[in-house]
Amino acid sequence: MREIILMSFAGPDRPRLSASLMEVLAKHAVSILDVGQAVIHDQLSLGVVIEAASAQDSAMLMKDVLFRAHEIGLQVRF
């Protein structure tokens, strides 16, 4: 069964943050349904809605996204 997940990222804005996150999504071959982004006073707020093929696929994706977000200094909520 396919799953739809909203991922919300927040933290200090820097170049290539979105590219780094999208790289993880591309490795998992998910469909990106919607993206919203705002930067206010150098603080990034990024929302990404994705569709994963199954609950197992989404669990692995969320783990990888969580690690990447930590590496680049962002908080993430699912």
PDB file of C-alpha atoms in Angstrom:
ATOM      1  CA  MET A   1       0.000   0.000   0.000  1.00  0.00           C
ATOM      2  CA  ARG A   2       1.341   3.423  -0.926  1.00  0.00           C
ATOM      3  CA  GLU A   3       1.973   6.020   1.782  1.00  0.00           C
ATOM      4  CA  ILE A   4       1.861   9.799   1.605  1.00  0.00           C
ATOM      5  CA  ILE A   5       4.196  11.612   4.011  1.00  0.00           C
ATOM      6  CA  LEU A   6       4.643  15.286   4.847  1.00  0.00           C
ATOM      7  CA  MET A   7       8.221  16.106   5.844  1.00  0.00           C
ATOM      8  CA  SER A   8       8.825  19.486   7.521  1.00  0.00           C
ATOM      9  CA  PHE A   9      12.371  20.823   7.824  1.00  0.00           C
ATOM     10  CA  ALA A  10      13.514  23.837   9.839  1.00  0.00           C
ATOM     11  CA  GLY A  11      16.860  25.423  10.623  1.00  0.00           C
ATOM     12  CA  PRO A  12      19.481  27.900   9.457  1.00  0.00           C
ATOM     13  CA  ASP A  13      19.528  28.383   5.678  1.00  0.00           C
ATOM     14  CA  ARG A  14      22.681  27.634   3.675  1.00  0.00           C
ATOM     15  CA  PRO A  15      23.401  26.805   0.037  1.00  0.00           C
ATOM     16  CA  ARG A  16      22.638  23.245  -1.174  1.00  0.00           C
ATOM     17  CA  LEU A  17      20.375  22.192   1.731  1.00  0.00           C
ATOM     18  CA  SER A  18      17.422  21.404  -0.529  1.00  0.00           C
ATOM     19  CA  ALA A  19      19.674  19.634  -3.039  1.00  0.00           C
ATOM     20  CA  SER A  20      21.132  17.466  -0.298  1.00  0.00           C
ATOM     21  CA  LEU A  21      17.669  16.437   0.906  1.00  0.00           C
ATOM     22  CA  MET A  22      16.372  15.815  -2.615  1.00  0.00           C
ATOM     23  CA  GLU A  23      19.370  13.555  -3.248  1.00  0.00           C
ATOM     24  CA  VAL A  24      18.116  11.229  -0.487  1.00  0.00           C
ATOM     25  CA  LEU A  25      14.595  11.256  -1.941  1.00  0.00           C
ATOM     26  CA  ALA A  26      15.944  10.443  -5.405  1.00  0.00           C
ATOM     27  CA  LYS A  27      17.840   7.413  -4.073  1.00  0.00           C
ATOM     28  CA  HIS A  28      14.546   6.028  -2.757  1.00  0.00           C
ATOM     29  CA  ALA A  29      12.671   6.739  -6.011  1.00  0.00           C
ATOM     30  CA  VAL A  30       9.707   8.402  -4.302  1.00  0.00           C
ATOM     31  CA  SER A  31       7.237  10.714  -6.019  1.00  0.00           C
ATOM     32  CA  ILE A  32       7.373  14.332  -4.867  1.00  0.00           C
ATOM     33  CA  LEU A  33       3.805  15.617  -4.764  1.00  0.00           C
ATOM     34  CA  ASP A  34       4.347  19.140  -3.411  1.00  0.00           C
ATOM     35  CA  VAL A  35       7.106  21.422  -2.103  1.00  0.00           C
ATOM     36  CA  GLY A  36       6.803  24.663  -0.142  1.00  0.00           C
ATOM     37  CA  GLN A  37       9.702  26.766   1.093  1.00  0.00           C
ATOM     38  CA  ALA A  38      10.218  30.054   2.924  1.00  0.00           C
ATOM     39  CA  VAL A  39      13.342  31.743   4.225  1.00  0.00           C
ATOM     40  CA  ILE A  40      12.842  34.436   6.865  1.00  0.00           C
ATOM     41  CA  HIS A  41      15.864  36.077   8.515  1.00  0.00           C
ATOM     42  CA  ASP A  42      18.124  33.259   7.271  1.00  0.00           C
ATOM     43  CA  GLN A  43      15.867  30.565   8.787  1.00  0.00           C
ATOM     44  CA  LEU A  44      14.617  27.880   6.394  1.00  0.00           C
ATOM     45  CA  SER A  45      11.157  26.361   6.581  1.00  0.00           C
ATOM     46  CA  LEU A  46      10.744  23.600   3.994  1.00  0.00           C
ATOM     47  CA  GLY A  47       7.822  21.237   3.523  1.00  0.00           C
ATOM     48  CA  VAL A  48       7.890  18.283   1.137  1.00  0.00           C
ATOM     49  CA  VAL A  49       4.969  15.930   0.485  1.00  0.00           C
ATOM     50  CA  ILE A  50       6.065  12.588  -0.965  1.00  0.00           C
ATOM     51  CA  GLU A  51       4.475   9.311  -1.958  1.00  0.00           C
ATOM     52  CA  ALA A  52       6.321   6.073  -1.114  1.00  0.00           C
ATOM     53  CA  ALA A  53       5.509   2.656  -2.560  1.00  0.00           C
ATOM     54  CA  SER A  54       5.003   0.900   0.804  1.00  0.00           C
ATOM     55  CA  ALA A  55       5.278   1.294   4.572  1.00  0.00           C
ATOM     56  CA  GLN A  56       8.600  -0.557   4.519  1.00  0.00           C
ATOM     57  CA  ASP A  57       9.989   1.783   1.846  1.00  0.00           C
ATOM     58  CA  SER A  58       8.828   4.836   3.774  1.00  0.00           C
ATOM     59  CA  ALA A  59      10.451   3.593   6.992  1.00  0.00           C
ATOM     60  CA  MET A  60      13.843   3.274   5.282  1.00  0.00           C
ATOM     61  CA  LEU A  61      13.358   6.662   3.630  1.00  0.00           C
ATOM     62  CA  MET A  62      12.505   8.377   6.914  1.00  0.00           C
ATOM     63  CA  LYS A  63      15.604   6.889   8.549  1.00  0.00           C
ATOM     64  CA  ASP A  64      17.852   8.163   5.760  1.00  0.00           C
ATOM     65  CA  VAL A  65      16.171  11.598   5.728  1.00  0.00           C
ATOM     66  CA  LEU A  66      16.536  11.861   9.511  1.00  0.00           C
ATOM     67  CA  PHE A  67      20.275  11.130   9.318  1.00  0.00           C
ATOM     68  CA  ARG A  68      20.801  13.566   6.405  1.00  0.00           C
ATOM     69  CA  ALA A  69      18.859  16.337   8.166  1.00  0.00           C
ATOM     70  CA  HIS A  70      21.006  15.857  11.260  1.00  0.00           C
ATOM     71  CA  GLU A  71      24.197  15.957   9.153  1.00  0.00           C
ATOM     72  CA  ILE A  72      23.236  19.286   7.588  1.00  0.00           C
ATOM     73  CA  GLY A  73      21.900  20.882  10.773  1.00  0.00           C
ATOM     74  CA  LEU A  74      18.147  20.787  10.175  1.00  0.00           C
ATOM     75  CA  GLN A  75      15.295  19.551  12.336  1.00  0.00           C
ATOM     76  CA  VAL A  76      12.767  17.295  10.609  1.00  0.00           C
ATOM     77  CA  ARG A  77       9.236  16.197  11.472  1.00  0.00           C
ATOM     78  CA  PHE A  78       7.207  13.557   9.655  1.00  0.00           C
TER      79      PHE A  78
END
